[in-house]
PDB file of C-alpha atoms and ligand atoms in Angstrom:
ATOM      1  CA  MET Z   1    -126.871 -23.573-118.121  1.00 65.00           C
ATOM      2  CA  LEU Z   2    -128.389 -23.706-114.581  1.00 72.00           C
ATOM      3  CA  GLU Z   3    -125.306 -24.976-113.064  1.00 87.00           C
ATOM      4  CA  TYR Z   4    -123.598 -21.862-114.519  1.00 94.00           C
ATOM      5  CA  THR Z   5    -126.324 -19.410-113.400  1.00 95.00           C
ATOM      6  CA  VAL Z   6    -125.828 -20.675-109.871  1.00 95.00           C
ATOM      7  CA  THR Z   7    -121.833 -20.475-109.727  1.00 95.00           C
ATOM      8  CA  ILE Z   8    -122.113 -16.924-111.550  1.00 96.00           C
ATOM      9  CA  LYS Z   9    -124.858 -15.668-108.620  1.00 96.00           C
ATOM     10  CA  ASN Z  10    -122.313 -16.863-106.018  1.00 96.00           C
ATOM     11  CA  TYR Z  11    -119.234 -14.852-107.636  1.00 96.00           C
ATOM     12  CA  LEU Z  12    -121.717 -12.015-107.804  1.00 96.00           C
ATOM     13  CA  SER Z  13    -122.765 -11.897-104.142  1.00 95.00           C
ATOM     14  CA  LYS Z  14    -119.366 -12.659-103.083  1.00 94.00           C
ATOM     15  CA  HIS Z  15    -118.137  -9.611-104.753  1.00 94.00           C
ATOM     16  CA  ASN Z  16    -120.935  -7.312-104.383  1.00 93.00           C
ATOM     17  CA  ALA Z  17    -120.690  -7.019-108.212  1.00 94.00           C
ATOM     18  CA  PRO Z  18    -124.155  -6.377-110.310  1.00 94.00           C
ATOM     19  CA  CYS Z  19    -123.078  -8.486-113.138  1.00 94.00           C
ATOM     20  CA  ILE Z  20    -120.270  -9.837-115.204  1.00 96.00           C
ATOM     21  CA  THR Z  21    -119.912  -8.265-118.887  1.00 96.00           C
ATOM     22  CA  PRO Z  22    -116.880 -10.072-120.103  1.00 97.00           C
ATOM     23  CA  LYS Z  23    -114.732  -7.813-122.386  1.00 98.00           C
ATOM     24  CA  ALA Z  24    -111.214  -9.574-121.847  1.00 98.00           C
ATOM     25  CA  ALA Z  25    -110.129 -12.961-121.114  1.00 98.00           C
ATOM     26  CA  LEU Z  26    -106.934 -12.998-119.239  1.00 98.00           C
ATOM     27  CA  ILE Z  27    -105.484 -16.177-120.096  1.00 98.00           C
ATOM     28  CA  ASP Z  28    -102.351 -18.507-118.789  1.00 97.00           C
ATOM     29  CA  MET Z  29     -99.844 -19.968-121.101  1.00 96.00           C
ATOM     30  CA  ASP Z  30     -98.242 -23.165-119.837  1.00 94.00           C
ATOM     31  CA  GLY Z  31    -100.919 -25.687-119.316  1.00 95.00           C
ATOM     32  CA  VAL Z  32    -103.428 -23.748-121.021  1.00 98.00           C
ATOM     33  CA  LEU Z  33    -102.360 -22.700-124.593  1.00 98.00           C
ATOM     34  CA  TYR Z  34     -99.158 -24.923-124.373  1.00 97.00           C
ATOM     35  CA  ASP Z  35     -99.016 -28.705-123.311  1.00 95.00           C
ATOM     36  CA  SER Z  36     -95.817 -27.772-121.791  1.00 92.00           C
ATOM     37  CA  MET Z  37     -95.790 -28.558-118.143  1.00 92.00           C
ATOM     38  CA  LYS Z  38     -94.033 -32.042-118.511  1.00 92.00           C
ATOM     39  CA  ASN Z  39     -91.128 -30.384-120.269  1.00 94.00           C
ATOM     40  CA  HIS Z  40     -90.869 -27.520-117.216  1.00 92.00           C
ATOM     41  CA  VAL Z  41     -91.042 -30.342-114.592  1.00 95.00           C
ATOM     42  CA  GLU Z  42     -88.528 -32.625-116.311  1.00 96.00           C
ATOM     43  CA  ALA Z  43     -86.320 -29.367-116.995  1.00 96.00           C
ATOM     44  CA  TRP Z  44     -86.572 -28.579-113.175  1.00 97.00           C
ATOM     45  CA  TYR Z  45     -85.815 -31.688-112.158  1.00 96.00           C
ATOM     46  CA  ARG Z  46     -82.731 -31.968-114.126  1.00 97.00           C
ATOM     47  CA  THR Z  47     -81.660 -28.689-112.958  1.00 98.00           C
ATOM     48  CA  LEU Z  48     -82.401 -29.140-109.224  1.00 98.00           C
ATOM     49  CA  ILE Z  49     -81.667 -33.065-108.486  1.00 97.00           C
ATOM     50  CA  PRO Z  50     -77.743 -32.213-109.223  1.00 97.00           C
ATOM     51  CA  LEU Z  51     -77.930 -29.289-107.009  1.00 97.00           C
ATOM     52  CA  GLY Z  52     -78.928 -31.408-103.950  1.00 97.00           C
ATOM     53  CA  ILE Z  53     -82.634 -30.439-103.768  1.00 97.00           C
ATOM     54  CA  LYS Z  54     -84.405 -33.382-103.199  1.00 95.00           C
ATOM     55  CA  CYS Z  55     -87.524 -32.591-105.046  1.00 94.00           C
ATOM     56  CA  THR Z  56     -90.221 -34.765-106.595  1.00 93.00           C
ATOM     57  CA  LYS Z  57     -91.655 -34.142-110.228  1.00 92.00           C
ATOM     58  CA  GLU Z  58     -95.238 -33.926-108.900  1.00 88.00           C
ATOM     59  CA  GLU Z  59     -94.525 -30.899-106.507  1.00 91.00           C
ATOM     60  CA  PHE Z  60     -93.757 -28.729-109.570  1.00 93.00           C
ATOM     61  CA  TYR Z  61     -97.398 -28.871-110.569  1.00 91.00           C
ATOM     62  CA  LEU Z  62     -97.968 -27.156-107.383  1.00 88.00           C
ATOM     63  CA  TYR Z  63     -95.293 -24.487-107.897  1.00 91.00           C
ATOM     64  CA  GLU Z  64     -96.756 -23.671-111.317  1.00 90.00           C
ATOM     65  CA  GLY Z  65     -97.408 -20.158-111.874  1.00 82.00           C
ATOM     66  CA  ARG Z  66     -94.684 -18.626-109.752  1.00 85.00           C
ATOM     67  CA  THR Z  67     -91.839 -16.983-111.775  1.00 84.00           C
ATOM     68  CA  GLY Z  68     -88.648 -19.102-111.977  1.00 90.00           C
ATOM     69  CA  ALA Z  69     -86.856 -16.814-109.420  1.00 91.00           C
ATOM     70  CA  SER Z  70     -89.576 -17.228-107.058  1.00 90.00           C
ATOM     71  CA  THR Z  71     -89.494 -20.977-107.509  1.00 94.00           C
ATOM     72  CA  LEU Z  72     -85.796 -21.105-106.778  1.00 97.00           C
ATOM     73  CA  LYS Z  73     -85.959 -18.715-103.658  1.00 97.00           C
ATOM     74  CA  TYR Z  74     -88.597 -20.660-102.244  1.00 96.00           C
ATOM     75  CA  LEU Z  75     -86.821 -24.258-102.710  1.00 97.00           C
ATOM     76  CA  PHE Z  76     -83.338 -22.970-101.477  1.00 98.00           C
ATOM     77  CA  ASP Z  77     -84.848 -21.638 -98.545  1.00 97.00           C
ATOM     78  CA  LYS Z  78     -86.747 -24.653 -97.754  1.00 97.00           C
ATOM     79  CA  HIS Z  79     -84.031 -27.133 -98.405  1.00 97.00           C
ATOM     80  CA  PHE Z  80     -80.995 -25.089 -97.449  1.00 97.00           C
ATOM     81  CA  ASN Z  81     -82.206 -22.204 -95.413  1.00 97.00           C
ATOM     82  CA  GLN Z  82     -80.290 -20.164 -98.311  1.00 97.00           C
ATOM     83  CA  LYS Z  83     -81.382 -16.820 -99.372  1.00 97.00           C
ATOM     84  CA  LEU Z  84     -80.650 -16.740-103.126  1.00 97.00           C
ATOM     85  CA  SER Z  85     -79.805 -13.601-104.773  1.00 97.00           C
ATOM     86  CA  ASP Z  86     -81.578 -12.596-108.024  1.00 96.00           C
ATOM     87  CA  GLU Z  87     -78.310 -13.033-109.764  1.00 97.00           C
ATOM     88  CA  GLU Z  88     -77.636 -16.581-108.333  1.00 97.00           C
ATOM     89  CA  CYS Z  89     -81.718 -17.303-109.548  1.00 97.00           C
ATOM     90  CA  ALA Z  90     -80.662 -15.909-113.198  1.00 96.00           C
ATOM     91  CA  GLU Z  91     -77.770 -18.417-113.193  1.00 97.00           C
ATOM     92  CA  ILE Z  92     -79.854 -21.361-112.189  1.00 97.00           C
ATOM     93  CA  TYR Z  93     -82.784 -20.470-114.422  1.00 95.00           C
ATOM     94  CA  ALA Z  94     -80.270 -20.380-117.410  1.00 95.00           C
ATOM     95  CA  VAL Z  95     -79.699 -23.721-116.642  1.00 97.00           C
ATOM     96  CA  LYS Z  96     -83.106 -24.741-116.536  1.00 95.00           C
ATOM     97  CA  GLU Z  97     -84.076 -22.860-119.675  1.00 92.00           C
ATOM     98  CA  LYS Z  98     -81.275 -25.065-121.334  1.00 95.00           C
ATOM     99  CA  HIS Z  99     -82.631 -28.148-120.292  1.00 96.00           C
ATOM    100  CA  PHE Z 100     -86.184 -27.114-121.077  1.00 92.00           C
ATOM    101  CA  ASN Z 101     -84.971 -26.357-124.743  1.00 91.00           C
ATOM    102  CA  ALA Z 102     -83.185 -29.651-125.229  1.00 95.00           C
ATOM    103  CA  LEU Z 103     -86.547 -31.528-124.768  1.00 95.00           C
ATOM    104  CA  ALA Z 104     -89.072 -32.816-127.026  1.00 88.00           C
ATOM    105  CA  THR Z 105     -90.751 -30.013-128.828  1.00 89.00           C
ATOM    106  CA  ILE Z 106     -93.797 -28.469-127.071  1.00 91.00           C
ATOM    107  CA  THR Z 107     -96.963 -28.664-129.136  1.00 95.00           C
ATOM    108  CA  PRO Z 108    -100.222 -26.154-128.787  1.00 97.00           C
ATOM    109  CA  MET Z 109    -102.579 -27.520-126.072  1.00 98.00           C
ATOM    110  CA  PRO Z 110    -105.337 -29.395-128.140  1.00 97.00           C
ATOM    111  CA  GLY Z 111    -108.362 -27.335-128.208  1.00 98.00           C
ATOM    112  CA  ALA Z 112    -106.761 -24.075-127.390  1.00 98.00           C
ATOM    113  CA  ASP Z 113    -107.100 -22.650-130.905  1.00 98.00           C
ATOM    114  CA  ARG Z 114    -110.830 -23.315-130.791  1.00 98.00           C
ATOM    115  CA  MET Z 115    -111.322 -21.923-127.217  1.00 98.00           C
ATOM    116  CA  LEU Z 116    -109.385 -18.630-128.565  1.00 98.00           C
ATOM    117  CA  GLN Z 117    -111.568 -18.587-131.703  1.00 98.00           C
ATOM    118  CA  ARG Z 118    -114.979 -18.738-129.631  1.00 98.00           C
ATOM    119  CA  LEU Z 119    -113.714 -16.128-127.318  1.00 98.00           C
ATOM    120  CA  ILE Z 120    -112.834 -13.826-130.202  1.00 98.00           C
ATOM    121  CA  GLU Z 121    -116.006 -14.129-131.778  1.00 98.00           C
ATOM    122  CA  ASN Z 122    -117.876 -13.412-128.762  1.00 98.00           C
ATOM    123  CA  ASN Z 123    -115.944  -9.965-128.725  1.00 98.00           C
ATOM    124  CA  ILE Z 124    -113.716 -10.901-125.934  1.00 98.00           C
ATOM    125  CA  ARG Z 125    -110.266  -9.651-126.111  1.00 98.00           C
ATOM    126  CA  PRO Z 126    -107.489 -12.184-125.339  1.00 98.00           C
ATOM    127  CA  VAL Z 127    -104.788 -10.886-122.869  1.00 98.00           C
ATOM    128  CA  LEU Z 128    -101.803 -13.156-122.021  1.00 98.00           C
ATOM    129  CA  VAL Z 129    -100.983 -13.504-118.601  1.00 97.00           C
ATOM    130  CA  THR Z 130     -98.143 -15.684-117.724  1.00 93.00           C
ATOM    131  CA  GLY Z 131     -95.378 -15.814-114.857  1.00 83.00           C
ATOM    132  CA  SER Z 132     -92.800 -17.522-117.464  1.00 83.00           C
ATOM    133  CA  GLY Z 133     -90.079 -15.845-119.297  1.00 80.00           C
ATOM    134  CA  GLN Z 134     -89.434 -18.808-121.260  1.00 78.00           C
ATOM    135  CA  GLY Z 135     -88.421 -17.188-124.620  1.00 81.00           C
ATOM    136  CA  SER Z 136     -88.441 -20.484-126.629  1.00 82.00           C
ATOM    137  CA  LEU Z 137     -92.572 -20.451-125.717  1.00 87.00           C
ATOM    138  CA  LEU Z 138     -93.225 -16.620-125.921  1.00 91.00           C
ATOM    139  CA  ASP Z 139     -91.383 -16.238-129.273  1.00 90.00           C
ATOM    140  CA  ARG Z 140     -93.892 -18.836-130.523  1.00 93.00           C
ATOM    141  CA  LEU Z 141     -97.222 -17.469-129.643  1.00 95.00           C
ATOM    142  CA  ASP Z 142     -97.655 -15.371-132.610  1.00 94.00           C
ATOM    143  CA  THR Z 143     -96.750 -18.404-134.821  1.00 95.00           C
ATOM    144  CA  ASP Z 144     -99.048 -20.754-133.401  1.00 97.00           C
ATOM    145  CA  TYR Z 145    -101.788 -18.183-132.480  1.00 97.00           C
ATOM    146  CA  PRO Z 146    -101.500 -15.736-135.270  1.00 95.00           C
ATOM    147  CA  ASP Z 147    -102.903 -12.339-134.577  1.00 93.00           C
ATOM    148  CA  VAL Z 148    -104.314 -13.346-131.262  1.00 96.00           C
ATOM    149  CA  PHE Z 149    -102.009 -11.688-128.597  1.00 95.00           C
ATOM    150  CA  LYS Z 150    -101.439  -8.036-129.587  1.00 92.00           C
ATOM    151  CA  PRO Z 151     -98.003  -7.133-128.019  1.00 91.00           C
ATOM    152  CA  GLU Z 152     -99.732  -4.414-125.762  1.00 94.00           C
ATOM    153  CA  TYR Z 153    -101.892  -7.260-124.249  1.00 96.00           C
ATOM    154  CA  LYS Z 154     -99.290  -9.577-123.037  1.00 96.00           C
ATOM    155  CA  VAL Z 155     -98.148  -9.721-119.234  1.00 95.00           C
ATOM    156  CA  THR Z 156     -94.947 -11.869-118.785  1.00 93.00           C
ATOM    157  CA  ALA Z 157     -92.434 -12.390-116.162  1.00 87.00           C
ATOM    158  CA  TYR Z 158     -90.717  -9.175-117.556  1.00 89.00           C
ATOM    159  CA  ASP Z 159     -93.737  -7.278-116.446  1.00 93.00           C
ATOM    160  CA  VAL Z 160     -94.167  -8.381-112.791  1.00 90.00           C
ATOM    161  CA  LYS Z 161     -92.320  -8.133-109.740  1.00 88.00           C
ATOM    162  CA  GLU Z 162     -94.315 -10.860-107.470  1.00 86.00           C
ATOM    163  CA  GLY Z 163     -95.735 -13.346-109.937  1.00 84.00           C
ATOM    164  CA  LYS Z 164     -98.546 -15.561-109.412  1.00 90.00           C
ATOM    165  CA  PRO Z 165    -100.042 -16.241-106.637  1.00 94.00           C
ATOM    166  CA  SER Z 166    -100.115 -12.791-106.065  1.00 95.00           C
ATOM    167  CA  PRO Z 167    -102.891 -10.778-107.683  1.00 97.00           C
ATOM    168  CA  GLU Z 168    -100.384  -8.559-109.440  1.00 96.00           C
ATOM    169  CA  PRO Z 169    -100.146 -10.350-112.957  1.00 96.00           C
ATOM    170  CA  TYR Z 170    -103.926 -10.448-113.284  1.00 98.00           C
ATOM    171  CA  LEU Z 171    -104.215  -6.730-112.070  1.00 98.00           C
ATOM    172  CA  ILE Z 172    -101.722  -5.695-114.474  1.00 97.00           C
ATOM    173  CA  GLY Z 173    -103.701  -7.740-117.141  1.00 98.00           C
ATOM    174  CA  LEU Z 174    -106.887  -6.057-116.263  1.00 98.00           C
ATOM    175  CA  SER Z 175    -105.026  -2.734-116.466  1.00 98.00           C
ATOM    176  CA  LYS Z 176    -103.444  -3.513-119.916  1.00 97.00           C
ATOM    177  CA  ALA Z 177    -107.023  -4.592-121.225  1.00 97.00           C
ATOM    178  CA  GLY Z 178    -108.458  -1.316-119.795  1.00 98.00           C
ATOM    179  CA  VAL Z 179    -111.287  -3.255-117.999  1.00 98.00           C
ATOM    180  CA  LYS Z 180    -112.681  -3.536-114.407  1.00 97.00           C
ATOM    181  CA  ALA Z 181    -112.533  -7.025-112.563  1.00 98.00           C
ATOM    182  CA  ASN Z 182    -116.167  -7.813-113.503  1.00 97.00           C
ATOM    183  CA  GLU Z 183    -115.362  -7.100-117.030  1.00 98.00           C
ATOM    184  CA  ALA Z 184    -112.977 -10.151-117.500  1.00 98.00           C
ATOM    185  CA  ILE Z 185    -112.676 -13.677-116.826  1.00 98.00           C
ATOM    186  CA  VAL Z 186    -109.475 -15.611-115.959  1.00 98.00           C
ATOM    187  CA  ILE Z 187    -108.509 -19.075-117.610  1.00 98.00           C
ATOM    188  CA  GLU Z 188    -106.258 -20.965-115.538  1.00 98.00           C
ATOM    189  CA  ASN Z 189    -104.638 -24.509-115.072  1.00 97.00           C
ATOM    190  CA  ALA Z 190    -102.816 -24.310-111.907  1.00 95.00           C
ATOM    191  CA  PRO Z 191    -103.861 -23.812-108.114  1.00 95.00           C
ATOM    192  CA  LEU Z 192    -101.462 -20.781-107.550  1.00 95.00           C
ATOM    193  CA  GLY Z 193    -102.702 -19.293-110.819  1.00 96.00           C
ATOM    194  CA  VAL Z 194    -106.572 -19.465-109.690  1.00 98.00           C
ATOM    195  CA  VAL Z 195    -105.376 -17.952-106.290  1.00 97.00           C
ATOM    196  CA  SER Z 196    -103.918 -15.156-108.287  1.00 97.00           C
ATOM    197  CA  GLY Z 197    -106.873 -14.591-110.524  1.00 98.00           C
ATOM    198  CA  THR Z 198    -109.604 -14.951-107.706  1.00 98.00           C
ATOM    199  CA  ALA Z 199    -107.262 -12.465-105.601  1.00 98.00           C
ATOM    200  CA  ALA Z 200    -107.627 -10.075-108.357  1.00 98.00           C
ATOM    201  CA  GLN Z 201    -111.417 -10.474-107.954  1.00 98.00           C
ATOM    202  CA  VAL Z 202    -111.851 -11.751-111.358  1.00 98.00           C
ATOM    203  CA  PHE Z 203    -114.091 -14.614-112.378  1.00 98.00           C
ATOM    204  CA  THR Z 204    -111.698 -17.534-112.656  1.00 98.00           C
ATOM    205  CA  VAL Z 205    -112.196 -20.499-114.757  1.00 98.00           C
ATOM    206  CA  ALA Z 206    -109.737 -23.530-114.363  1.00 98.00           C
ATOM    207  CA  VAL Z 207    -108.988 -25.983-117.061  1.00 98.00           C
ATOM    208  CA  ASN Z 208    -107.544 -29.087-115.740  1.00 97.00           C
ATOM    209  CA  THR Z 209    -105.047 -30.127-118.184  1.00 96.00           C
ATOM    210  CA  GLY Z 210    -102.645 -31.779-115.697  1.00 91.00           C
ATOM    211  CA  PRO Z 211    -102.503 -34.451-113.201  1.00 90.00           C
ATOM    212  CA  ILE Z 212    -103.908 -32.828-110.203  1.00 90.00           C
ATOM    213  CA  PRO Z 213    -107.271 -33.424-108.835  1.00 93.00           C
ATOM    214  CA  ALA Z 214    -110.156 -31.283-109.983  1.00 95.00           C
ATOM    215  CA  GLN Z 215    -110.723 -30.543-106.314  1.00 96.00           C
ATOM    216  CA  ALA Z 216    -107.301 -29.053-105.782  1.00 94.00           C
ATOM    217  CA  LEU Z 217    -108.448 -26.228-108.574  1.00 96.00           C
ATOM    218  CA  PHE Z 218    -111.663 -25.828-106.506  1.00 97.00           C
ATOM    219  CA  ASP Z 219    -109.797 -25.421-103.074  1.00 97.00           C
ATOM    220  CA  ALA Z 220    -107.634 -22.630-104.906  1.00 97.00           C
ATOM    221  CA  GLY Z 221    -110.801 -20.894-105.300  1.00 97.00           C
ATOM    222  CA  ALA Z 222    -111.818 -21.730-109.001  1.00 97.00           C
ATOM    223  CA  ASP Z 223    -115.322 -20.486-109.855  1.00 97.00           C
ATOM    224  CA  MET Z 224    -115.805 -23.321-112.200  1.00 97.00           C
ATOM    225  CA  VAL Z 225    -113.494 -26.419-113.490  1.00 97.00           C
ATOM    226  CA  PHE Z 226    -113.766 -27.923-117.021  1.00 97.00           C
ATOM    227  CA  PRO Z 227    -112.064 -31.492-117.413  1.00 97.00           C
ATOM    228  CA  SER Z 228    -109.959 -30.645-120.416  1.00 97.00           C
ATOM    229  CA  MET Z 229    -109.242 -27.844-123.047  1.00 98.00           C
ATOM    230  CA  PRO Z 230    -111.620 -29.470-125.772  1.00 98.00           C
ATOM    231  CA  ASP Z 231    -114.471 -29.564-123.044  1.00 98.00           C
ATOM    232  CA  PHE Z 232    -113.871 -25.909-122.210  1.00 98.00           C
ATOM    233  CA  ALA Z 233    -113.915 -24.960-125.886  1.00 98.00           C
ATOM    234  CA  ASP Z 234    -117.061 -26.760-126.380  1.00 98.00           C
ATOM    235  CA  HIS Z 235    -118.752 -24.592-123.285  1.00 97.00           C
ATOM    236  CA  VAL Z 236    -117.206 -20.988-124.130  1.00 98.00           C
ATOM    237  CA  ASP Z 237    -120.514 -19.786-126.012  1.00 97.00           C
ATOM    238  CA  GLU Z 238    -122.600 -21.188-123.397  1.00 96.00           C
ATOM    239  CA  LEU Z 239    -120.517 -19.801-120.448  1.00 97.00           C
ATOM    240  CA  ILE Z 240    -120.349 -16.322-122.105  1.00 97.00           C
ATOM    241  CA  GLU Z 241    -124.090 -16.154-122.683  1.00 96.00           C
ATOM    242  CA  THR Z 242    -124.817 -17.213-119.395  1.00 96.00           C
ATOM    243  CA  LEU Z 243    -122.354 -14.565-117.631  1.00 96.00           C
ATOM    244  CA  ARG Z 244    -123.906 -11.711-119.999  1.00 96.00           C
ATOM    245  CA  ASN Z 245    -127.501 -12.633-119.080  1.00 94.00           C
ATOM    246  CA  THR Z 246    -127.069 -13.523-115.382  1.00 94.00           C
ATOM    247  CA  ARG Z 247    -128.026 -10.658-112.828  1.00 89.00           C
TER     248      ARG Z 247
HETATM  249 MG1   MG O   1    -100.373 -22.399-116.362  1.00 94.57          MG
END
């Protein structure tokens, strides 16, 4: 509890905010709601190696949060000094999506349902904020998490121009939720997503569900880092209560 209070007070003084009164949780999808990053990484690898991009699987964890087009533009510029058009990106992304859909079925992140239930019972509205345009996952959300994400509270690749790490997706999330930055929290797993959340001035919780060191999430600016989703779910009540009571 004391540790939470110190972290929250740091946020308040940094952002010159009187308090945090969380009404909405802006929640990333891949690596937060779904244990999907391994499949994304494999699909990217299978798509890009034949195109001559000498990439490693590990580096894709660091690009997580960018839109597909942004990842492709970045990599083609870096490797070939080539500026991809949106049409070229869409063509390559379709190949990635084909590989992605051929891989083993993705399961919901263990603990995510409990995390969402704790938020809802604390009167916090879940808002989806993902850079993903992956239809196969977006279409499953309402089945795996019934009645959690209302259509008007979803931000996807189709809503954003810039994508993470720009603050844009989380600013759109705030706007859709109708709340100010200090009336929300961000829940992320990726360094670029954390950069996006903190750039939108929102208290950003990172849940480390992948292979990157926790320090990478702190370095990106995370206000808190939890070691797993079940661990975060265990601490949601305590965190919300501390957020509401810290001045
Ligand atoms: Mg993610």
